[in-house]
Structures are given as structure tokens and as C-alpha cells.
GROMACS .gro file of N, CA and C in nm:
model
  462
    1UNK      N    1   9.204  14.723  14.073
    1UNK     CA    2   9.147  14.590  14.050
    1UNK      C    3   9.092  14.577  13.909
    2UNK      N    4   9.030  14.684  13.858
    2UNK     CA    5   8.973  14.681  13.724
    2UNK      C    6   9.081  14.661  13.619
    3UNK      N    7   9.194  14.729  13.634
    3UNK     CA    8   9.304  14.714  13.538
    3UNK      C    9   9.360  14.572  13.542
    4UNK      N   10   9.374  14.517  13.660
    4UNK     CA   11   9.425  14.381  13.673
    4UNK      C   12   9.332  14.283  13.602
    5UNK      N   13   9.202  14.297  13.619
    5UNK     CA   14   9.104  14.210  13.554
    5UNK      C   15   9.108  14.227  13.403
    6UNK      N   16   9.123  14.348  13.356
    6UNK     CA   17   9.131  14.374  13.212
    6UNK      C   18   9.255  14.309  13.153
    7UNK      N   19   9.365  14.315  13.226
    7UNK     CA   20   9.490  14.255  13.179
    7UNK      C   21   9.476  14.103  13.171
    8UNK      N   22   9.417  14.045  13.273
    8UNK     CA   23   9.396  13.900  13.271
    8UNK      C   24   9.303  13.862  13.156
    9UNK      N   25   9.196  13.935  13.138
    9UNK     CA   26   9.100  13.909  13.030
    9UNK      C   27   9.171  13.917  12.894
   10UNK      N   28   9.251  14.021  12.874
   10UNK     CA   29   9.323  14.039  12.748
   10UNK      C   30   9.421  13.924  12.725
   11UNK      N   31   9.488  13.881  12.829
   11UNK     CA   32   9.583  13.771  12.818
   11UNK      C   33   9.511  13.641  12.780
   12UNK      N   34   9.398  13.613  12.844
   12UNK     CA   35   9.320  13.493  12.815
   12UNK      C   36   9.270  13.496  12.671
   13UNK      N   37   9.217  13.607  12.628
   13UNK     CA   38   9.164  13.618  12.492
   13UNK      C   39   9.277  13.602  12.390
   14UNK      N   40   9.389  13.666  12.413
   14UNK     CA   41   9.503  13.655  12.322
   14UNK      C   42   9.552  13.512  12.314
   15UNK      N   43   9.563  13.445  12.428
   15UNK     CA   44   9.608  13.306  12.430
   15UNK      C   45   9.511  13.215  12.355
   16UNK      N   46   9.384  13.237  12.375
   16UNK     CA   47   9.282  13.156  12.307
   16UNK      C   48   9.291  13.176  12.156
   17UNK      N   49   9.310  13.299  12.112
   17UNK     CA   50   9.322  13.328  11.969
   17UNK      C   51   9.446  13.261  11.910
   18UNK      N   52   9.556  13.263  11.985
   18UNK     CA   53   9.678  13.201  11.935
   18UNK      C   54   9.661  13.050  11.923
   19UNK      N   55   9.596  12.988  12.020
   19UNK     CA   56   9.571  12.845  12.012
   19UNK      C   57   9.478  12.812  11.896
   20UNK      N   58   9.375  12.892  11.878
   20UNK     CA   59   9.281  12.868  11.769
   20UNK      C   60   9.350  12.881  11.635
   21UNK      N   61   9.439  12.978  11.620
   21UNK     CA   62   9.507  12.995  11.493
   21UNK      C   63   9.605  12.881  11.467
   22UNK      N   64   9.663  12.825  11.571
   22UNK     CA   65   9.752  12.711  11.553
   22UNK      C   66   9.676  12.593  11.494
   23UNK      N   67   9.557  12.567  11.546
   23UNK     CA   68   9.480  12.454  11.500
   23UNK      C   69   9.409  12.481  11.367
   24UNK      N   70   9.395  12.604  11.327
   24UNK     CA   71   9.331  12.637  11.200
   24UNK      C   72   9.418  12.593  11.083
   25UNK      N   73   9.548  12.580  11.103
   25UNK     CA   74   9.638  12.545  10.995
   25UNK      C   75   9.647  12.395  10.971
   26UNK      N   76   9.611  12.315  11.065
   26UNK     CA   77   9.618  12.171  11.048
   26UNK      C   78   9.482  12.111  11.084
   27UNK      N   79   9.432  12.030  10.993
   27UNK     CA   80   9.302  11.967  11.015
   27UNK      C   81   9.319  11.817  11.024
   28UNK      N   82   9.220  11.753  11.083
   28UNK     CA   83   9.215  11.608  11.091
   28UNK      C   84   9.085  11.567  11.022
   29UNK      N   85   9.098  11.515  10.901
   29UNK     CA   86   8.983  11.473  10.822
   29UNK      C   87   8.956  11.326  10.851
   30UNK      N   88   8.831  11.290  10.871
   30UNK     CA   89   8.796  11.151  10.901
   30UNK      C   90   8.746  11.078  10.777
   31UNK      N   91   8.796  10.958  10.757
   31UNK     CA   92   8.751  10.868  10.651
   31UNK      C   93   8.715  10.736  10.717
   32UNK      N   94   8.592  10.693  10.698
   32UNK     CA   95   8.545  10.569  10.761
   32UNK      C   96   8.568  10.449  10.668
   33UNK      N   97   8.605  10.337  10.727
   33UNK     CA   98   8.617  10.209  10.656
   33UNK      C   99   8.489  10.132  10.684
   34UNK      N  100   8.409  10.112  10.579
   34UNK     CA  101   8.274  10.059  10.597
   34UNK      C  102   8.246   9.935  10.514
   35UNK      N  103   8.160   9.848  10.566
   35UNK     CA  104   8.108   9.736  10.489
   35UNK      C  105   8.005   9.782  10.388
   36UNK      N  106   7.931   9.889  10.423
   36UNK     CA  107   7.827   9.941  10.334
   36UNK      C  108   7.822  10.093  10.350
   37UNK      N  109   7.834  10.162  10.236
   37UNK     CA  110   7.834  10.307  10.238
   37UNK      C  111   7.694  10.365  10.244
   38UNK      N  112   7.685  10.495  10.257
   38UNK     CA  113   7.555  10.562  10.268
   38UNK      C  114   7.473  10.549  10.140
   39UNK      N  115   7.539  10.521  10.026
   39UNK     CA  116   7.467  10.504   9.899
   39UNK      C  117   7.436  10.356   9.870
   40UNK      N  118   7.467  10.267   9.964
   40UNK     CA  119   7.439  10.125   9.948
   40UNK      C  120   7.553  10.044   9.888
   41UNK      N  121   7.658  10.111   9.842
   41UNK     CA  122   7.774  10.042   9.787
   41UNK      C  123   7.846   9.966   9.897
   42UNK      N  124   7.890   9.844   9.866
   42UNK     CA  125   7.959   9.763   9.967
   42UNK      C  126   8.109   9.785   9.962
   43UNK      N  127   8.173   9.766  10.077
   43UNK     CA  128   8.318   9.775  10.095
   43UNK      C  129   8.372   9.908  10.042
   44UNK      N  130   8.356  10.012  10.124
   44UNK     CA  131   8.393  10.147  10.081
   44UNK      C  132   8.467  10.223  10.190
   45UNK      N  133   8.543  10.321  10.142
   45UNK     CA  134   8.594  10.427  10.227
   45UNK      C  135   8.495  10.542  10.208
   46UNK      N  136   8.458  10.607  10.317
   46UNK     CA  137   8.362  10.717  10.306
   46UNK      C  138   8.409  10.836  10.387
   47UNK      N  139   8.438  10.947  10.317
   47UNK     CA  140   8.434  10.967  10.173
   47UNK      C  141   8.555  10.902  10.105
   48UNK      N  142   8.538  10.866   9.978
   48UNK     CA  143   8.646  10.801   9.904
   48UNK      C  144   8.745  10.902   9.846
   49UNK      N  145   8.704  11.027   9.835
   49UNK     CA  146   8.790  11.133   9.784
   49UNK      C  147   8.789  11.248   9.882
   50UNK      N  148   8.907  11.286   9.929
   50UNK     CA  149   8.918  11.401  10.019
   50UNK      C  150   9.025  11.496   9.968
   51UNK      N  151   9.002  11.623   9.990
   51UNK     CA  152   9.097  11.728   9.957
   51UNK      C  153   9.145  11.788  10.089
   52UNK      N  154   9.276  11.794  10.108
   52UNK     CA  155   9.333  11.849  10.231
   52UNK      C  156   9.447  11.943  10.196
   53UNK      N  157   9.492  12.016  10.294
   53UNK     CA  158   9.607  12.105  10.278
   53UNK      C  159   9.734  12.035  10.325
   54UNK      N  160   9.847  12.084  10.278
   54UNK     CA  161   9.976  12.030  10.323
   54UNK      C  162   9.984  12.045  10.475
   55UNK      N  163  10.024  11.937  10.542
   55UNK     CA  164  10.034  11.937  10.688
   55UNK      C  165   9.910  11.884  10.758
   56UNK      N  166   9.801  11.865  10.684
   56UNK     CA  167   9.680  11.808  10.743
   56UNK      C  168   9.699  11.658  10.764
   57UNK      N  169   9.609  11.601  10.844
   57UNK     CA  170   9.609  11.457  10.869
   57UNK      C  171   9.477  11.398  10.824
   58UNK      N  172   9.483  11.275  10.780
   58UNK     CA  173   9.362  11.197  10.751
   58UNK      C  174   9.357  11.086  10.855
   59UNK      N  175   9.242  11.078  10.923
   59UNK     CA  176   9.220  10.979  11.027
   59UNK      C  177   9.127  10.872  10.968
   60UNK      N  178   9.183  10.757  10.938
   60UNK     CA  179   9.105  10.644  10.887
   60UNK      C  180   9.046  10.571  11.008
   61UNK      N  181   8.914  10.559  11.009
   61UNK     CA  182   8.844  10.501  11.124
   61UNK      C  183   8.791  10.363  11.086
   62UNK      N  184   8.832  10.262  11.162
   62UNK     CA  185   8.787  10.124  11.141
   62UNK      C  186   8.647  10.108  11.198
   63UNK      N  187   8.551  10.169  11.130
   63UNK     CA  188   8.412  10.167  11.176
   63UNK      C  189   8.357  10.025  11.177
   64UNK      N  190   8.380   9.953  11.068
   64UNK     CA  191   8.339   9.813  11.058
   64UNK      C  192   8.465   9.725  11.061
   65UNK      N  193   8.448   9.602  11.098
   65UNK     CA  194   8.561   9.508  11.112
   65UNK      C  195   8.610   9.458  10.977
   66UNK      N  196   8.730   9.400  10.978
   66UNK     CA  197   8.794   9.334  10.864
   66UNK      C  198   8.846   9.431  10.758
   67UNK      N  199   8.880   9.554  10.798
   67UNK     CA  200   8.936   9.651  10.704
   67UNK      C  201   9.072   9.702  10.753
   68UNK      N  202   9.154   9.741  10.657
   68UNK     CA  203   9.277   9.812  10.685
   68UNK      C  204   9.292   9.920  10.579
   69UNK      N  205   9.399   9.995  10.585
   69UNK     CA  206   9.426  10.097  10.482
   69UNK      C  207   9.575  10.102  10.458
   70UNK      N  208   9.612  10.114  10.330
   70UNK     CA  209   9.753  10.128  10.295
   70UNK      C  210   9.767  10.202  10.163
   71UNK      N  211   9.876  10.276  10.153
   71UNK     CA  212   9.903  10.349  10.030
   71UNK      C  213   9.937  10.249   9.920
   72UNK      N  214   9.920  10.294   9.795
   72UNK     CA  215   9.948  10.209   9.680
   72UNK      C  216  10.075  10.258   9.612
   73UNK      N  217  10.167  10.166   9.589
   73UNK     CA  218  10.293  10.200   9.522
   73UNK      C  219  10.264  10.269   9.390
   74UNK      N  220  10.341  10.368   9.357
   74UNK     CA  221  10.330  10.446   9.234
   74UNK      C  222  10.207  10.537   9.230
   75UNK      N  223  10.132  10.543   9.338
   75UNK     CA  224  10.016  10.632   9.343
   75UNK      C  225  10.028  10.733   9.456
   76UNK      N  226  10.152  10.763   9.495
   76UNK     CA  227  10.175  10.869   9.593
   76UNK      C  228  10.285  10.960   9.536
   77UNK      N  229  10.293  11.084   9.584
   77UNK     CA  230  10.395  11.175   9.531
   77UNK      C  231  10.537  11.124   9.558
   78UNK      N  232  10.627  11.159   9.468
   78UNK     CA  233  10.767  11.122   9.486
   78UNK      C  234  10.819  11.180   9.617
   79UNK      N  235  10.883  11.097   9.696
   79UNK     CA  236  10.939  11.141   9.824
   79UNK      C  237  10.840  11.138   9.939
   80UNK      N  238  10.714  11.104   9.911
   80UNK     CA  239  10.614  11.097  10.018
   80UNK      C  240  10.630  10.967  10.095
   81UNK      N  241  10.591  10.971  10.222
   81UNK     CA  242  10.599  10.854  10.309
   81UNK      C  243  10.484  10.759  10.278
   82UNK      N  244  10.514  10.631  10.259
   82UNK     CA  245  10.408  10.531  10.243
   82UNK      C  246  10.341  10.510  10.378
   83UNK      N  247  10.222  10.452  10.376
   83UNK     CA  248  10.155  10.421  10.502
   83UNK      C  249  10.084  10.287  10.492
   84UNK      N  250  10.074  10.220  10.606
   84UNK     CA  251  10.007  10.090  10.613
   84UNK      C  252   9.953  10.071  10.753
   85UNK      N  253   9.821  10.055  10.762
   85UNK     CA  254   9.757  10.031  10.890
   85UNK      C  255   9.739   9.882  10.915
   86UNK      N  256   9.691   9.851  11.032
   86UNK     CA  257   9.664   9.713  11.071
   86UNK      C  258   9.515   9.684  11.059
   87UNK      N  259   9.483   9.558  11.038
   87UNK     CA  260   9.344   9.515  11.028
   87UNK      C  261   9.268   9.554  11.155
   88UNK      N  262   9.149   9.611  11.137
   88UNK     CA  263   9.059   9.651  11.246
   88UNK      C  264   9.114   9.764  11.334
   89UNK      N  265   9.212   9.839  11.284
   89UNK     CA  266   9.272   9.947  11.362
   89UNK      C  267   9.259  10.080  11.289
   90UNK      N  268   9.236  10.186  11.365
   90UNK     CA  269   9.239  10.321  11.309
   90UNK      C  270   9.382  10.356  11.270
   91UNK      N  271   9.396  10.451  11.180
   91UNK     CA  272   9.528  10.498  11.139
   91UNK      C  273   9.518  10.648  11.109
   92UNK      N  274   9.613  10.724  11.161
   92UNK     CA  275   9.622  10.866  11.131
   92UNK      C  276   9.746  10.887  11.045
   93UNK      N  277   9.727  10.954  10.931
   93UNK     CA  278   9.836  10.979  10.836
   93UNK      C  279   9.850  11.129  10.819
   94UNK      N  280   9.969  11.181  10.852
   94UNK     CA  281   9.998  11.323  10.830
   94UNK      C  282  10.060  11.336  10.691
   95UNK      N  283  10.009  11.431  10.613
   95UNK     CA  284  10.048  11.445  10.473
   95UNK      C  285  10.129  11.572  10.453
   96UNK      N  286  10.257  11.554  10.414
   96UNK     CA  287  10.349  11.667  10.403
   96UNK      C  288  10.383  11.707  10.260
   97UNK      N  289  10.354  11.621  10.165
   97UNK     CA  290  10.390  11.648  10.026
   97UNK      C  291  10.265  11.671   9.943
   98UNK      N  292  10.265  11.771   9.854
   98UNK     CA  293  10.148  11.793   9.769
   98UNK      C  294  10.134  11.681   9.666
   99UNK      N  295  10.011  11.654   9.627
   99UNK     CA  296   9.985  11.555   9.524
   99UNK      C  297   9.870  11.462   9.557
  100UNK      N  298   9.858  11.360   9.474
  100UNK     CA  299   9.752  11.260   9.487
  100UNK      C  300   9.810  11.138   9.558
  101UNK      N  301   9.734  11.086   9.654
  101UNK     CA  302   9.770  10.964   9.727
  101UNK      C  303   9.660  10.861   9.703
  102UNK      N  304   9.694  10.751   9.638
  102UNK     CA  305   9.600  10.641   9.623
  102UNK      C  306   9.615  10.544   9.739
  103UNK      N  307   9.503  10.491   9.787
  103UNK     CA  308   9.508  10.397   9.899
  103UNK      C  309   9.403  10.289   9.880
  104UNK      N  310   9.419  10.180   9.955
  104UNK     CA  311   9.330  10.064   9.942
  104UNK      C  312   9.311   9.995  10.075
  105UNK      N  313   9.209   9.913  10.080
  105UNK     CA  314   9.189   9.814  10.186
  105UNK      C  315   9.238   9.683  10.127
  106UNK      N  316   9.344   9.627  10.183
  106UNK     CA  317   9.404   9.506  10.125
  106UNK      C  318   9.303   9.390  10.113
  107UNK      N  319   9.225   9.356  10.218
  107UNK     CA  320   9.133   9.243  10.204
  107UNK      C  321   9.023   9.265  10.099
  108UNK      N  322   8.989   9.391  10.069
  108UNK     CA  323   8.878   9.419   9.979
  108UNK      C  324   8.920   9.498   9.855
  109UNK      N  325   9.047   9.494   9.824
  109UNK     CA  326   9.102   9.564   9.707
  109UNK      C  327   9.034   9.516   9.579
  110UNK      N  328   9.020   9.386   9.565
  110UNK     CA  329   8.956   9.329   9.446
  110UNK      C  330   8.810   9.366   9.432
  111UNK      N  331   8.748   9.410   9.542
  111UNK     CA  332   8.608   9.454   9.540
  111UNK      C  333   8.597   9.605   9.516
  112UNK      N  334   8.710   9.669   9.494
  112UNK     CA  335   8.709   9.812   9.463
  112UNK      C  336   8.712   9.903   9.583
  113UNK      N  337   8.759   9.854   9.698
  113UNK     CA  338   8.766   9.940   9.817
  113UNK      C  339   8.896  10.020   9.813
  114UNK      N  340   8.885  10.136   9.747
  114UNK     CA  341   8.999  10.224   9.726
  114UNK      C  342   8.954  10.369   9.745
  115UNK      N  343   9.051  10.458   9.753
  115UNK     CA  344   9.020  10.600   9.764
  115UNK      C  345   9.139  10.685   9.725
  116UNK      N  346   9.114  10.816   9.717
  116UNK     CA  347   9.218  10.912   9.684
  116UNK      C  348   9.217  11.028   9.782
  117UNK      N  349   9.336  11.075   9.813
  117UNK     CA  350   9.354  11.198   9.890
  117UNK      C  351   9.427  11.295   9.798
  118UNK      N  352   9.378  11.417   9.789
  118UNK     CA  353   9.448  11.521   9.716
  118UNK      C  354   9.501  11.621   9.819
  119UNK      N  355   9.632  11.634   9.823
  119UNK     CA  356   9.697  11.726   9.916
  119UNK      C  357   9.742  11.847   9.835
  120UNK      N  358   9.682  11.962   9.864
  120UNK     CA  359   9.714  12.081   9.786
  120UNK      C  360   9.674  12.060   9.641
  121UNK      N  361   9.769  12.076   9.551
  121UNK     CA  362   9.744  12.055   9.408
  121UNK      C  363   9.784  11.913   9.369
  122UNK      N  364   9.710  11.851   9.278
  122UNK     CA  365   9.740  11.712   9.237
  122UNK      C  366   9.858  11.704   9.140
  123UNK      N  367   9.976  11.741   9.187
  123UNK     CA  368  10.094  11.755   9.100
  123UNK      C  369  10.139  11.623   9.036
  124UNK      N  370  10.108  11.510   9.095
  124UNK     CA  371  10.148  11.380   9.041
  124UNK      C  372  10.030  11.304   8.982
  125UNK      N  373   9.925  11.374   8.945
  125UNK     CA  374   9.804  11.307   8.898
  125UNK      C  375   9.830  11.218   8.776
  126UNK      N  376   9.905  11.266   8.680
  126UNK     CA  377   9.932  11.184   8.561
  126UNK      C  378  10.008  11.057   8.595
  127UNK      N  379  10.106  11.065   8.683
  127UNK     CA  380  10.180  10.946   8.725
  127UNK      C  381  10.089  10.849   8.799
  128UNK      N  382  10.001  10.901   8.884
  128UNK     CA  383   9.908  10.815   8.958
  128UNK      C  384   9.810  10.747   8.863
  129UNK      N  385   9.764  10.820   8.762
  129UNK     CA  386   9.675  10.760   8.662
  129UNK      C  387   9.748  10.651   8.584
  130UNK      N  388   9.874  10.674   8.552
  130UNK     CA  389   9.952  10.576   8.476
  130UNK      C  390   9.966  10.445   8.554
  131UNK      N  391   9.967  10.453   8.685
  131UNK     CA  392   9.979  10.332   8.767
  131UNK      C  393   9.858  10.240   8.752
  132UNK      N  394   9.746  10.294   8.703
  132UNK     CA  395   9.626  10.212   8.683
  132UNK      C  396   9.645  10.106   8.576
  133UNK      N  397   9.747  10.123   8.492
  133UNK     CA  398   9.771  10.028   8.383
  133UNK      C  399   9.840   9.900   8.430
  134UNK      N  400   9.885   9.897   8.555
  134UNK     CA  401   9.963   9.780   8.597
  134UNK      C  402   9.912   9.717   8.725
  135UNK      N  403   9.844   9.605   8.712
  135UNK     CA  404   9.810   9.522   8.826
  135UNK      C  405   9.702   9.570   8.920
  136UNK      N  406   9.621   9.664   8.879
  136UNK     CA  407   9.510   9.712   8.965
  136UNK      C  408   9.387   9.629   8.929
  137UNK      N  409   9.321   9.566   9.027
  137UNK     CA  410   9.199   9.490   8.997
  137UNK      C  411   9.094   9.578   8.927
  138UNK      N  412   9.014   9.517   8.841
  138UNK     CA  413   8.918   9.592   8.759
  138UNK      C  414   8.822   9.680   8.838
  139UNK      N  415   8.763   9.627   8.945
  139UNK     CA  416   8.669   9.709   9.023
  139UNK      C  417   8.740   9.828   9.087
  140UNK      N  418   8.862   9.805   9.134
  140UNK     CA  419   8.940   9.915   9.192
  140UNK      C  420   8.976  10.017   9.085
  141UNK      N  421   9.016   9.969   8.969
  141UNK     CA  422   9.052  10.058   8.857
  141UNK      C  423   8.932  10.145   8.818
  142UNK      N  424   8.814  10.083   8.807
  142UNK     CA  425   8.694  10.159   8.771
  142UNK      C  426   8.662  10.266   8.876
  143UNK      N  427   8.681  10.232   9.003
  143UNK     CA  428   8.656  10.329   9.110
  143UNK      C  429   8.755  10.445   9.100
  144UNK      N  430   8.882  10.413   9.076
  144UNK     CA  431   8.983  10.518   9.061
  144UNK      C  432   8.952  10.609   8.942
  145UNK      N  433   8.908  10.551   8.832
  145UNK     CA  434   8.873  10.632   8.714
  145UNK      C  435   8.764  10.733   8.750
  146UNK      N  436   8.664  10.690   8.825
  146UNK     CA  437   8.556  10.781   8.869
  146UNK      C  438   8.611  10.889   8.961
  147UNK      N  439   8.700  10.852   9.053
  147UNK     CA  440   8.755  10.949   9.146
  147UNK      C  441   8.844  11.051   9.074
  148UNK      N  442   8.924  11.006   8.978
  148UNK     CA  443   9.006  11.099   8.899
  148UNK      C  444   8.917  11.194   8.818
  149UNK      N  445   8.808  11.142   8.764
  149UNK     CA  446   8.715  11.227   8.689
  149UNK      C  447   8.656  11.335   8.780
  150UNK      N  448   8.630  11.298   8.904
  150UNK     CA  449   8.578  11.396   9.001
  150UNK      C  450   8.683  11.504   9.030
  151UNK      N  451   8.809  11.464   9.042
  151UNK     CA  452   8.917  11.563   9.062
  151UNK      C  453   8.924  11.656   8.942
  152UNK      N  454   8.920  11.599   8.821
  152UNK     CA  455   8.936  11.677   8.699
  152UNK      C  456   8.817  11.770   8.673
  153UNK      N  457   8.703  11.740   8.731
  153UNK     CA  458   8.583  11.823   8.708
  153UNK      C  459   8.585  11.950   8.792
  154UNK      N  460   8.678  11.961   8.884
  154UNK     CA  461   8.682  12.079   8.972
  154UNK      C  462   8.780  12.182   8.922
   0.00000   0.00000   0.00000
């Protein structure tokens, strides 16, 4: 009986370790869509800058109403999948390509409600920065400049 119990115990522990290691490789990072951030800034993603590994997911949470999230053309890695959520809805985005992903809330883009995701190394950072020269509202552009500076400081 003792050997049987030891075998069952070993099997359970081994299975638990295998499951834990499977989930250790992929994370789900949460980003809230808010009317007011913890620092008092209005219309924000919190956090606005996240660093994840290839294969991780970012879960955008519609904490407050009237927000959506969508990737910005020319601010995602070449070959990466674009994403676009619906107003007042959560969205989970799995990220398979390394680089910088710029995103926005369409209704509040002009108010600077934008953010960046860095997946692995920011291999397309220069291309994403270059996109700031064309058609980005000033408040959004200023926010992106701060976020890029934060990436470059690390």
C-alpha cells in the first residue's frame, strides 16, 4: 500500500510540475482602459507600456465604458497580425512576433489614449518611431515620445 501511495503522489507531483511549466512560458498581461489613471491623467491605458515575451498575451480590460483598442498601422512589426477590439469589450491579443506594437483607443486617440507593447526586443522601434511623423494627433504623439524614451532608457 505504501508503494502504491508513493507512486500516486509522484505522479500527481510530476503532473502538477508539468502543468506549471507549461503556463510559465505564456503569460497574460492585463492592461486597463480607463477614464482616469492612477496618476490623475484622463483617458489612459494602464499600464501604457508593457514588456512581454514572444507567445504572451495582452488582455485589454474595458474597465470604464466608451473605450476600445486597436493596433496602429506602421507601428507593429512586419508580418504581425493587426488587432481591433469593439467598444466596451475586452480583447485578448496573442503576440507572436518580436518588436514594438503601437495601439490606440479610437474614440480618445486625439486625447492621447495610446500605448506600446514591447515583445522581446524592440526590433522595429525605428520604423514605429518614423510612423509618428504622419497623421498622429499631437497629444498621442507626445505620449508615444515619452513611451519610446522609457523604452530607450532601459
